[in-house]
XYZ file of C-alpha atoms in Angstrom:
669
model
C -13.349 7.795 1.076
C -15.946 10.246 2.352
C -19.271 9.706 0.610
C -21.720 12.125 2.218
C -20.782 15.750 2.946
C -20.956 16.677 6.602
C -23.191 19.658 5.979
C -26.162 18.179 4.232
C -28.129 21.417 4.090
C -25.462 23.092 1.966
C -25.378 20.090 -0.336
C -29.114 20.174 -1.027
C -29.145 23.950 -1.370
C -26.401 23.676 -4.009
C -28.824 21.734 -6.202
C -31.750 24.098 -5.575
C -31.791 25.232 -9.217
C -32.525 21.621 -10.274
C -35.350 21.258 -7.746
C -38.458 23.156 -8.908
C -40.273 22.045 -5.772
C -39.193 23.234 -2.303
C -38.343 20.710 0.388
C -41.227 19.418 2.461
C -41.335 19.889 6.242
C -40.612 16.186 6.752
C -37.561 16.412 4.494
C -36.260 19.459 6.339
C -36.689 17.654 9.648
C -35.003 14.542 8.229
C -31.966 16.528 7.117
C -31.673 18.144 10.529
C -31.633 14.682 12.088
C -29.044 13.556 9.552
C -26.858 16.548 10.317
C -27.094 15.594 14.008
C -25.924 12.070 13.111
C -29.317 10.614 14.034
C -29.293 8.385 10.965
C -31.814 5.824 12.170
C -34.337 8.509 13.130
C -33.718 10.257 9.812
C -34.396 7.024 7.939
C -37.595 6.324 9.853
C -38.908 9.836 9.219
C -38.070 9.606 5.506
C -39.849 6.256 5.269
C -42.966 7.957 6.641
C -42.898 10.404 3.748
C -42.199 7.565 1.324
C -45.224 5.743 2.671
C -47.403 8.830 2.205
C -46.170 9.312 -1.350
C -46.773 5.641 -2.118
C -50.309 5.836 -0.800
C -50.982 8.994 -2.785
C -49.540 7.462 -5.943
C -51.619 4.295 -5.531
C -54.755 6.393 -5.191
C -53.864 8.261 -8.378
C -53.217 4.985 -10.209
C -56.538 3.580 -9.061
C -58.282 6.733 -10.220
C -56.565 6.544 -13.628
C -57.417 2.850 -13.867
C -61.064 3.520 -13.212
C -61.151 6.304 -15.770
C -59.546 4.096 -18.441
C -61.967 1.270 -17.673
C -64.832 3.624 -18.282
C -63.238 4.537 -21.621
C -62.644 0.842 -22.477
C -58.825 0.967 -22.311
C -56.826 -1.790 -20.542
C -53.807 -0.212 -18.779
C -50.364 -1.787 -18.887
C -48.597 -2.202 -15.578
C -44.952 -1.376 -15.229
C -43.910 -2.232 -11.736
C -40.268 -1.922 -10.655
C -38.939 -4.337 -8.055
C -36.934 -2.565 -5.399
C -35.845 -2.305 -1.790
C -38.138 -3.948 0.755
C -41.160 -3.721 -1.527
C -41.762 -0.180 -0.332
C -41.024 1.414 -3.664
C -42.818 -0.893 -6.093
C -44.719 0.823 -8.826
C -43.209 4.246 -8.284
C -41.823 4.654 -11.783
C -41.182 8.246 -12.790
C -42.859 7.727 -16.195
C -46.162 6.900 -14.466
C -46.113 9.715 -11.915
C -48.879 12.077 -12.874
C -47.687 14.867 -10.640
C -44.302 16.469 -11.347
C -44.065 17.777 -7.825
C -44.419 14.259 -6.435
C -41.557 13.176 -8.719
C -39.178 15.731 -7.271
C -40.272 15.131 -3.675
C -39.904 11.397 -4.176
C -36.406 11.758 -5.679
C -35.298 13.870 -2.718
C -36.684 11.303 -0.284
C -34.848 8.499 -2.053
C -31.646 10.507 -1.847
C -32.039 11.034 1.891
C -32.755 7.328 2.385
C -29.703 6.456 0.311
C -27.552 8.746 2.443
C -28.826 7.105 5.632
C -28.195 3.601 4.274
C -24.746 4.692 3.175
C -23.826 5.947 6.621
C -25.133 2.683 8.094
C -22.837 0.822 5.643
C -25.792 -0.850 3.926
C -24.261 -0.085 0.558
C -26.456 -2.316 -1.633
C -29.563 -0.719 -0.180
C -28.048 2.726 -0.724
C -27.296 1.881 -4.375
C -30.934 0.948 -4.991
C -32.216 4.143 -3.387
C -29.821 6.300 -5.419
C -30.807 4.548 -8.641
C -34.469 5.276 -8.023
C -33.637 8.928 -7.398
C -31.505 9.065 -10.553
C -34.305 7.546 -12.631
C -36.814 10.136 -11.483
C -34.466 13.100 -11.919
C -33.252 11.872 -15.311
C -36.790 11.414 -16.631
C -37.791 14.853 -15.408
C -34.861 16.723 -17.004
C -34.838 14.563 -20.133
C -38.493 15.438 -20.757
C -37.569 19.102 -20.513
C -34.623 18.691 -22.960
C -35.797 16.345 -25.748
C -32.933 17.366 -28.036
C -30.659 14.499 -26.876
C -30.551 12.008 -29.734
C -27.292 10.038 -29.513
C -26.943 7.009 -27.267
C -24.281 8.649 -25.119
C -26.470 11.699 -24.617
C -29.432 9.457 -23.830
C -27.627 7.865 -20.861
C -25.617 10.933 -19.820
C -26.506 13.028 -16.806
C -28.854 15.931 -17.443
C -28.223 18.145 -14.416
C -25.862 18.754 -11.546
C -28.334 17.063 -9.199
C -28.301 13.886 -11.263
C -24.507 14.077 -11.456
C -24.305 14.213 -7.654
C -26.622 11.217 -7.359
C -24.559 9.227 -9.857
C -21.366 9.915 -7.907
C -23.017 8.783 -4.689
C -24.292 5.643 -6.397
C -20.856 4.751 -7.757
C -19.147 5.431 -4.442
C -21.574 3.123 -2.654
C -21.235 0.543 -5.421
C -17.449 0.572 -5.140
C -17.796 -0.157 -1.417
C -19.492 -3.437 -2.341
C -16.514 -4.433 -4.505
C -18.210 -3.778 -7.850
C -15.365 -1.617 -9.136
C -15.784 -2.328 -12.846
C -19.539 -1.751 -12.731
C -19.057 1.572 -10.917
C -16.488 2.703 -13.492
C -18.814 1.709 -16.341
C -21.685 3.716 -14.857
C -19.476 6.804 -14.639
C -18.374 6.302 -18.251
C -21.979 6.214 -19.458
C -23.133 9.024 -17.185
C -20.285 11.431 -17.967
C -19.429 10.991 -21.674
C -16.394 13.053 -22.694
C -17.007 15.228 -25.778
C -14.279 15.946 -28.305
C -13.488 19.394 -29.568
C -12.808 20.242 -33.205
C -9.068 19.656 -32.757
C -9.619 16.176 -31.327
C -8.928 17.269 -27.758
C -10.921 15.420 -25.100
C -12.556 17.624 -22.480
C -14.410 16.629 -19.302
C -18.168 16.448 -19.191
C -19.912 19.720 -18.405
C -21.362 18.265 -15.181
C -18.129 16.557 -14.063
C -16.734 18.042 -10.839
C -13.389 17.535 -9.142
C -14.962 14.819 -7.014
C -16.262 13.090 -10.134
C -12.970 12.945 -12.033
C -11.009 11.928 -8.926
C -13.444 9.091 -8.224
C -13.335 8.037 -11.870
C -9.542 8.013 -11.845
C -9.484 6.046 -8.592
C -11.820 3.403 -10.003
C -9.669 3.127 -13.121
C -6.585 2.585 -10.961
C -8.356 -0.164 -9.030
C -9.280 -1.734 -12.382
C -5.635 -1.618 -13.595
C -6.489 0.957 -16.274
C -3.641 3.343 -15.560
C -3.770 5.192 -18.890
C -7.471 6.016 -18.466
C -6.828 7.056 -14.865
C -4.136 9.486 -16.015
C -6.626 11.172 -18.356
C -9.076 11.658 -15.495
C -6.427 12.957 -13.117
C -5.314 15.459 -15.753
C -8.855 16.797 -15.820
C -8.469 17.515 -12.114
C -5.484 19.785 -12.739
C -6.330 23.489 -13.076
C -6.020 25.153 -16.438
C -2.690 26.956 -16.779
C -4.242 30.202 -18.022
C -6.821 30.252 -15.251
C -4.151 29.398 -12.689
C -1.994 32.332 -13.765
C -4.959 34.716 -13.619
C -5.907 33.476 -10.165
C -2.362 33.851 -8.894
C -2.183 37.461 -10.083
C 1.481 37.480 -11.061
C 3.910 34.851 -12.249
C 6.225 35.515 -9.339
C 3.422 35.039 -6.834
C 2.329 31.835 -8.531
C 5.847 30.399 -8.396
C 6.143 31.309 -4.735
C 2.891 29.512 -3.924
C 3.834 26.408 -5.896
C 7.307 25.893 -4.376
C 6.184 23.430 -1.636
C 3.998 21.594 -4.137
C 6.878 21.179 -6.568
C 9.195 19.951 -3.823
C 6.594 17.446 -2.724
C 6.049 16.226 -6.288
C 9.809 15.781 -6.697
C 10.011 13.866 -3.416
C 7.185 11.493 -4.361
C 8.399 11.062 -7.946
C 11.934 10.131 -6.923
C 10.528 7.750 -4.325
C 8.417 5.922 -6.919
C 11.462 5.766 -9.177
C 13.351 4.047 -6.320
C 15.803 6.954 -6.080
C 15.902 6.742 -2.303
C 18.778 9.140 -1.620
C 17.259 11.891 -3.760
C 13.835 11.337 -2.230
C 15.373 11.428 1.242
C 16.868 14.832 0.482
C 13.549 16.237 -0.778
C 11.535 14.953 2.174
C 14.183 16.197 4.603
C 13.944 19.644 3.027
C 10.153 19.617 3.336
C 10.402 18.391 6.903
C 12.683 21.296 7.790
C 10.164 23.735 6.282
C 7.162 22.041 7.884
C 8.397 20.350 11.065
C 6.213 17.861 12.920
C 4.116 17.138 9.839
C 3.091 13.499 10.405
C 2.747 12.557 6.736
C 6.174 13.949 5.835
C 7.701 12.248 8.863
C 6.162 8.873 8.028
C 7.489 9.037 4.464
C 10.909 10.018 5.785
C 10.828 7.088 8.215
C 9.993 4.644 5.388
C 12.922 5.878 3.304
C 15.332 5.759 6.243
C 14.208 2.209 6.953
C 14.923 1.097 3.385
C 18.291 2.859 3.431
C 19.255 0.941 6.557
C 19.248 4.001 8.814
C 17.601 2.094 11.639
C 18.082 4.600 14.438
C 16.919 7.544 12.326
C 13.905 5.600 11.099
C 12.924 4.577 14.610
C 13.199 8.151 15.855
C 11.004 9.405 12.986
C 8.345 6.809 13.765
C 8.391 7.774 17.435
C 8.006 11.450 16.546
C 4.888 10.603 14.549
C 3.516 8.661 17.519
C 4.281 11.589 19.828
C 2.576 14.110 17.517
C -0.510 11.971 16.929
C -0.913 8.795 19.039
C -3.865 7.750 16.836
C -1.926 7.943 13.549
C -2.373 4.678 11.638
C -1.212 5.213 8.039
C 2.155 3.561 7.387
C 2.628 2.358 10.967
C 2.767 -1.263 9.816
C 6.255 -0.450 8.520
C 7.137 0.625 12.070
C 5.862 -2.738 13.273
C 8.131 -4.374 10.697
C 11.074 -2.407 12.063
C 10.290 -3.583 15.597
C 9.947 -7.127 14.270
C 13.422 -6.908 12.758
C 14.749 -5.709 16.091
C 13.023 -8.660 17.753
C 14.556 -11.105 15.303
C 18.010 -9.591 15.765
C 17.868 -10.748 19.386
C 17.255 -14.247 18.087
C 20.298 -13.969 15.828
C 18.488 -14.325 12.529
C 21.643 -13.459 10.644
C 21.979 -16.338 8.231
C 19.115 -17.502 6.022
C 19.053 -20.375 3.557
C 16.789 -19.748 0.553
C 17.154 -21.612 -2.709
C 20.699 -22.778 -1.944
C 22.346 -19.369 -1.651
C 23.132 -17.476 1.520
C 21.313 -14.303 2.409
C 22.558 -12.385 5.420
C 19.844 -10.919 7.615
C 22.248 -8.886 9.668
C 21.539 -7.542 13.123
C 19.729 -4.221 12.935
C 19.526 -3.127 16.548
C 21.553 -0.039 15.627
C 22.858 0.809 19.075
C 19.755 -0.183 21.049
C 21.434 -3.258 22.521
C 23.169 -1.358 25.307
C 19.944 0.389 26.249
C 18.044 -2.870 26.475
C 20.807 -4.545 28.475
C 20.861 -1.717 31.010
C 17.119 -2.064 31.508
C 17.429 -5.875 31.567
C 14.767 -6.075 28.886
C 16.568 -7.851 26.040
C 14.275 -9.479 23.571
C 11.111 -8.936 25.591
C 11.483 -5.146 25.438
C 11.005 -4.980 21.689
C 8.282 -7.627 21.763
C 6.339 -5.691 24.395
C 6.736 -2.526 22.335
C 5.416 -4.343 19.278
C 2.452 -5.646 21.273
C 1.658 -2.171 22.590
C 1.770 -0.775 19.053
C -0.733 -3.431 17.950
C -3.123 -2.519 20.774
C -2.873 1.216 20.047
C -3.498 0.808 16.320
C -6.476 -1.482 16.850
C -7.985 0.982 19.313
C -7.478 3.834 16.854
C -8.845 2.178 13.687
C -9.645 -1.516 13.270
C -11.037 -1.217 9.741
C -7.726 -0.370 8.125
C -5.122 -3.000 7.144
C -2.200 -1.548 9.134
C -3.314 -2.759 12.608
C -3.844 -6.297 11.321
C -0.460 -6.341 9.573
C 1.053 -5.235 12.868
C -0.780 -8.032 14.679
C 0.470 -10.515 12.085
C 4.064 -9.446 12.738
C 3.512 -9.731 16.491
C 2.432 -13.373 16.178
C 5.198 -14.016 13.664
C 7.700 -12.822 16.261
C 6.120 -15.331 18.645
C 6.552 -18.033 15.944
C 2.818 -18.570 15.563
C 2.607 -18.966 11.795
C -1.042 -19.951 11.724
C -2.261 -16.776 13.423
C 0.252 -14.685 11.512
C -1.023 -15.751 8.104
C -4.647 -15.418 9.303
C -4.167 -11.803 10.390
C -2.339 -10.781 7.224
C -5.209 -12.301 5.232
C -7.558 -10.172 7.330
C -5.546 -7.090 6.369
C -5.766 -7.979 2.683
C -9.529 -8.530 2.945
C -9.882 -4.979 4.307
C -7.756 -3.429 1.559
C -6.682 -5.540 -1.398
C -4.559 -2.627 -2.645
C -2.285 -2.629 0.422
C 1.056 -3.641 -1.084
C 2.928 -4.251 2.167
C 0.319 -6.798 3.330
C 0.876 -8.848 0.162
C 4.638 -8.496 0.619
C 4.444 -9.751 4.204
C 2.263 -12.660 3.175
C 4.820 -13.649 0.561
C 7.609 -13.392 3.143
C 5.772 -15.683 5.548
C 5.087 -18.242 2.810
C 8.690 -18.137 1.601
C 10.070 -18.667 5.107
C 7.606 -21.587 5.435
C 9.224 -23.222 2.361
C 6.257 -22.555 0.078
C 7.968 -20.566 -2.701
C 5.334 -21.260 -5.362
C 2.635 -19.680 -3.189
C 4.980 -16.875 -2.161
C 5.475 -15.902 -5.807
C 1.766 -15.063 -6.121
C 1.842 -12.713 -3.126
C 5.101 -11.047 -4.133
C 3.821 -10.609 -7.689
C 0.697 -8.867 -6.386
C 2.788 -6.637 -4.125
C 5.037 -5.767 -7.053
C 2.047 -5.058 -9.266
C 0.771 -2.541 -6.720
C 4.142 -0.973 -5.916
C 7.229 -1.673 -7.997
C 9.784 -1.310 -5.243
C 12.976 -3.271 -4.712
C 11.790 -5.345 -1.694
C 9.010 -6.898 -3.785
C 11.517 -7.681 -6.550
C 13.805 -9.259 -3.940
C 10.956 -11.450 -2.749
C 10.132 -12.503 -6.309
C 13.730 -13.374 -7.186
C 14.282 -15.349 -3.986
C 10.983 -17.208 -4.432
C 11.867 -18.140 -8.003
C 15.296 -19.338 -6.901
C 13.785 -21.379 -4.080
C 11.416 -22.965 -6.633
C 14.344 -23.636 -9.028
C 12.860 -21.278 -11.619
C 16.159 -19.697 -12.539
C 15.131 -18.180 -15.863
C 12.253 -16.302 -14.202
C 14.592 -15.185 -11.418
C 17.114 -13.699 -13.862
C 14.409 -11.938 -15.903
C 12.847 -10.482 -12.752
C 16.226 -9.269 -11.509
C 16.865 -7.527 -14.827
C 13.441 -5.920 -14.629
C 14.380 -4.617 -11.178
C 17.438 -2.918 -12.698
C 15.247 -1.259 -15.328
C 13.104 0.143 -12.506
C 16.059 1.254 -10.365
C 19.269 1.341 -12.433
C 21.307 3.063 -9.692
C 20.120 0.922 -6.787
C 22.700 -1.490 -5.425
C 19.997 -3.911 -4.297
C 18.666 -4.340 -7.852
C 22.132 -4.990 -9.258
C 22.790 -7.442 -6.436
C 19.701 -9.411 -7.429
C 21.158 -10.020 -10.891
C 24.405 -11.249 -9.362
C 22.605 -13.580 -6.951
C 20.355 -14.998 -9.675
C 23.288 -15.634 -12.042
C 25.344 -17.168 -9.259
C 22.598 -19.621 -8.334
C 21.446 -20.540 -11.858
C 22.848 -23.726 -13.410
C 25.340 -23.351 -16.298
C 22.707 -24.123 -18.940
C 20.714 -21.030 -17.984
C 23.617 -18.619 -17.478
C 24.503 -17.926 -21.080
C 27.341 -20.449 -21.337
C 29.394 -22.729 -19.129
C 31.288 -20.709 -16.554
C 30.186 -17.397 -18.038
C 27.350 -16.972 -15.556
C 29.667 -16.968 -12.550
C 31.813 -14.244 -14.073
C 28.745 -12.197 -14.956
C 27.539 -12.632 -11.386
C 30.861 -11.339 -10.069
C 30.724 -8.323 -12.350
C 27.180 -7.534 -11.242
C 28.106 -7.808 -7.560
C 31.190 -5.626 -8.035
C 29.026 -3.037 -9.778
C 26.621 -3.114 -6.824
C 29.549 -2.464 -4.495
C 30.568 0.483 -6.662
C 27.092 1.957 -6.348
C 26.953 1.414 -2.574
C 30.407 0.473 -1.249
C 29.113 -0.430 2.206
C 26.181 -2.631 1.165
C 26.601 -5.966 2.991
C 24.622 -8.264 0.719
C 26.716 -7.956 -2.476
C 29.867 -8.151 -0.346
C 28.884 -11.450 1.270
C 27.554 -12.866 -2.015
C 30.827 -12.041 -3.779
C 32.776 -13.601 -0.931
C 30.685 -16.776 -1.211
C 31.404 -17.004 -4.955
C 35.150 -16.712 -4.448
C 35.029 -19.100 -1.500
C 33.257 -21.716 -3.643
C 36.217 -21.491 -6.054
C 38.726 -21.781 -3.213
C 40.012 -18.245 -3.721
C 40.263 -17.472 -0.003
C 42.854 -14.745 -0.392
C 40.426 -12.623 -2.403
C 37.690 -13.314 0.153
C 39.895 -12.089 2.996
C 40.831 -8.965 1.045
C 37.170 -8.164 0.307
C 36.107 -8.594 3.928
C 39.021 -6.576 5.299
C 38.204 -3.750 2.865
C 34.573 -3.966 3.930
C 35.607 -3.789 7.571
C 37.646 -0.666 6.889
C 34.720 0.918 5.042
C 36.605 0.961 1.744
C 35.996 -0.715 -1.579
C 38.048 -2.633 -4.070
C 36.895 -0.300 -6.839
C 38.913 2.628 -8.033
C 38.076 5.979 -6.520
C 37.720 7.538 -9.952
C 34.931 5.145 -10.887
C 32.666 6.148 -8.014
C 29.601 8.139 -8.871
C 27.943 10.886 -6.914
C 25.318 8.458 -5.667
C 27.944 6.031 -4.379
C 29.734 8.819 -2.546
C 26.478 9.977 -0.950
C 25.520 6.429 0.065
C 27.158 6.657 3.478
C 24.449 4.868 5.415
C 25.972 1.450 4.749
C 29.612 2.480 4.491
C 29.794 4.195 7.877
C 26.726 3.397 9.945
C 26.379 -0.259 9.027
C 30.079 -1.129 9.442
C 30.251 0.727 12.744
C 27.180 -0.955 14.207
C 27.392 -4.400 12.596
C 31.091 -5.071 12.135
C 30.643 -8.246 14.172
C 28.932 -9.867 11.170
C 31.938 -9.167 8.934
C 34.275 -10.477 11.648
C 32.246 -13.694 11.904
C 32.356 -14.168 8.128
C 36.070 -13.437 8.061
C 36.590 -16.090 10.736
C 34.598 -18.548 8.599
C 36.884 -17.912 5.618
C 39.987 -18.308 7.790
C 38.593 -21.631 8.987
C 38.068 -22.830 5.417
C 41.648 -21.773 4.633
C 42.810 -23.686 7.749
C 44.176 -20.521 9.371
C 42.700 -21.504 12.701
C 44.520 -18.996 14.887
C 43.331 -16.061 12.803
C 39.815 -17.529 12.737
C 39.801 -17.914 16.521
C 40.831 -14.285 16.939
C 38.105 -13.051 14.587
C 35.421 -15.076 16.353
C 36.422 -13.655 19.732
C 36.448 -10.149 18.244
C 32.936 -10.638 16.823
C 31.601 -11.906 20.163
C 33.235 -9.032 22.042
C 31.571 -6.574 19.638
C 28.180 -8.271 19.987
C 27.711 -11.001 22.634
C 24.366 -11.887 20.998
C 25.965 -12.863 17.680
C 24.798 -16.460 17.451
C 26.565 -16.955 14.107
C 29.922 -16.226 15.732
C 29.118 -18.369 18.783
C 28.175 -21.386 16.676
C 31.193 -20.891 14.412
C 33.495 -20.675 17.417
C 32.102 -23.921 18.798
C 32.690 -25.674 15.482
C 36.202 -24.276 15.276
C 37.040 -25.538 18.753
C 35.850 -29.009 17.742
C 38.035 -28.950 14.648
C 41.056 -27.822 16.635
C 40.421 -30.677 19.103
C 40.125 -33.190 16.270
C 36.385 -33.790 16.788
C 33.635 -33.984 14.203
C 32.137 -30.453 13.874
C 28.978 -31.855 12.256
C 27.803 -33.784 15.298
C 23.997 -33.516 15.048
C 23.338 -33.543 18.792
C 25.773 -30.716 19.443
C 24.337 -28.735 16.539
C 20.819 -29.017 17.966
C 21.975 -27.877 21.399
C 23.792 -24.896 19.903
C 20.762 -23.986 17.813
C 18.488 -24.088 20.867
C 20.917 -22.088 22.971
C 21.465 -19.259 20.482
C 18.170 -19.380 18.582
C 19.911 -19.063 15.232
C 18.817 -20.426 11.920
C 15.366 -19.399 10.736
C 14.583 -15.788 10.002
C 12.248 -13.555 8.083
C 12.243 -10.402 6.034
């Protein structure tokens, strides 16, 4: 957040009507130094003037003291403790010269600006408060009509309003969010009109209301923030007059309305609709990095790995120093890295979650270049270096570095760097989500819940709900898992992932917490079937439904479900499909085409359980031919060969060798 305007001369000239005294030569020279980014020289020069004013004020106080002694009056001292002892005793109520008051306030403001730029925020706050006190006393003495308490503490001029905003901005940088918001509340009281309508303070500017709303959001006061943000919107009547005609106004607002629709649908977890809006905006404004980064995020959540990767690369090509949102790109590269290690099958809380391969056609490219796993890891490392060189005080580079060390299986450094990211920006939702993912994969579900809850509090998206549900299930908190999954549906009723969460939670919960013996399993099946109706190609509800039927020994239904999934069809009736399910082609076509080896491996597993060994052997070979790096298929084939030879497939030594050879087993989000 920018605190000091770049052109300081314009800023001080804007408050000229509140300054009855012109700027001194030292102040003019100080502002020229400030404008030239010579902040230390500016501060030293301003301290010279402060020293002169202090000496002059002390002489005046001594003179007044001597005069009162001659008259037999004992003066009362009112000394204010402040920065460095340089500004003791300079209270505005005891300044005999009004001109010195104004000069002193301006000097304090310049010193506050210098301290602010030097990131000495506490020092800046003290300087601004001294300036505010002097300006407030001066204007309050000229307008003695203020009688109420709110008017007594409210700002009295545009100059004082500017100083208060600077003070609160510096105060918020120290972490005192609530105190900064309280100061703005007292300084800018909102009057009520006769009809009860609340209007902004007469001295509140766009910067003021936006800062106030931002502080309210950081304080979890969303309703108050909405009121402030509404103040920032232009009045409809004034907007129409400024536009000239209604037709011209509509023409100017078209991109704004499209953008609002895109962002609104995204926050409502309507990914397909948001994807359409951002794609439309991107076609109108090509090579816009912010639009491209939002489009890449949506493509990544929809499973469009190749499209997402291309969008991220376009952003990097347009602006190599772009940092915002690039931690999601690092997460994409991390997933590609883990796909080489065959992190397909995860075990969390007793139920199976399939972290399918997401290389999306890059495997052939890497094989031709003989890069394999190292290619993606090197790319992830280069991204970390570029982001840190561009901006090391934002959370994204440190999240990227955390993912890099996570890919190298260094959990200690990974958690340390994600904590660093959170310390830089506690409102960064993805950093909290990643921290929860690391803790969950480290078998610390109780700690993971805290991180996922914070991520969900900041951004109520489906991935954070998934992390919460899986953490609760891993901690055997089934009631909390079911309630959280239902809350996810209320946030995204037409999202297959939210409906899948309900099915997974019901399937894992014991009978006593399912709503009746045996009823929970049937409810889980219905929820998973509904998820498949919403997104027929989604792999997670498919595999979860197969696992439920397999646990009941209903292998014929499992085979039918997997074969339909392989063909890109669904067991649901065509007439029951909605428009959203028809448009959800990313999983139905792209996923099945690129990751059919996972379905083949699962189909072979079901055939093995049904003792159809020949069919299982054929499916395993098909899966390996489709993807030679499919460790799940390789391990399953080895077990099947043992069974067919009459050996024990659960030989621990052989299992360890297979795990080391194919790197399967542990995975992350």
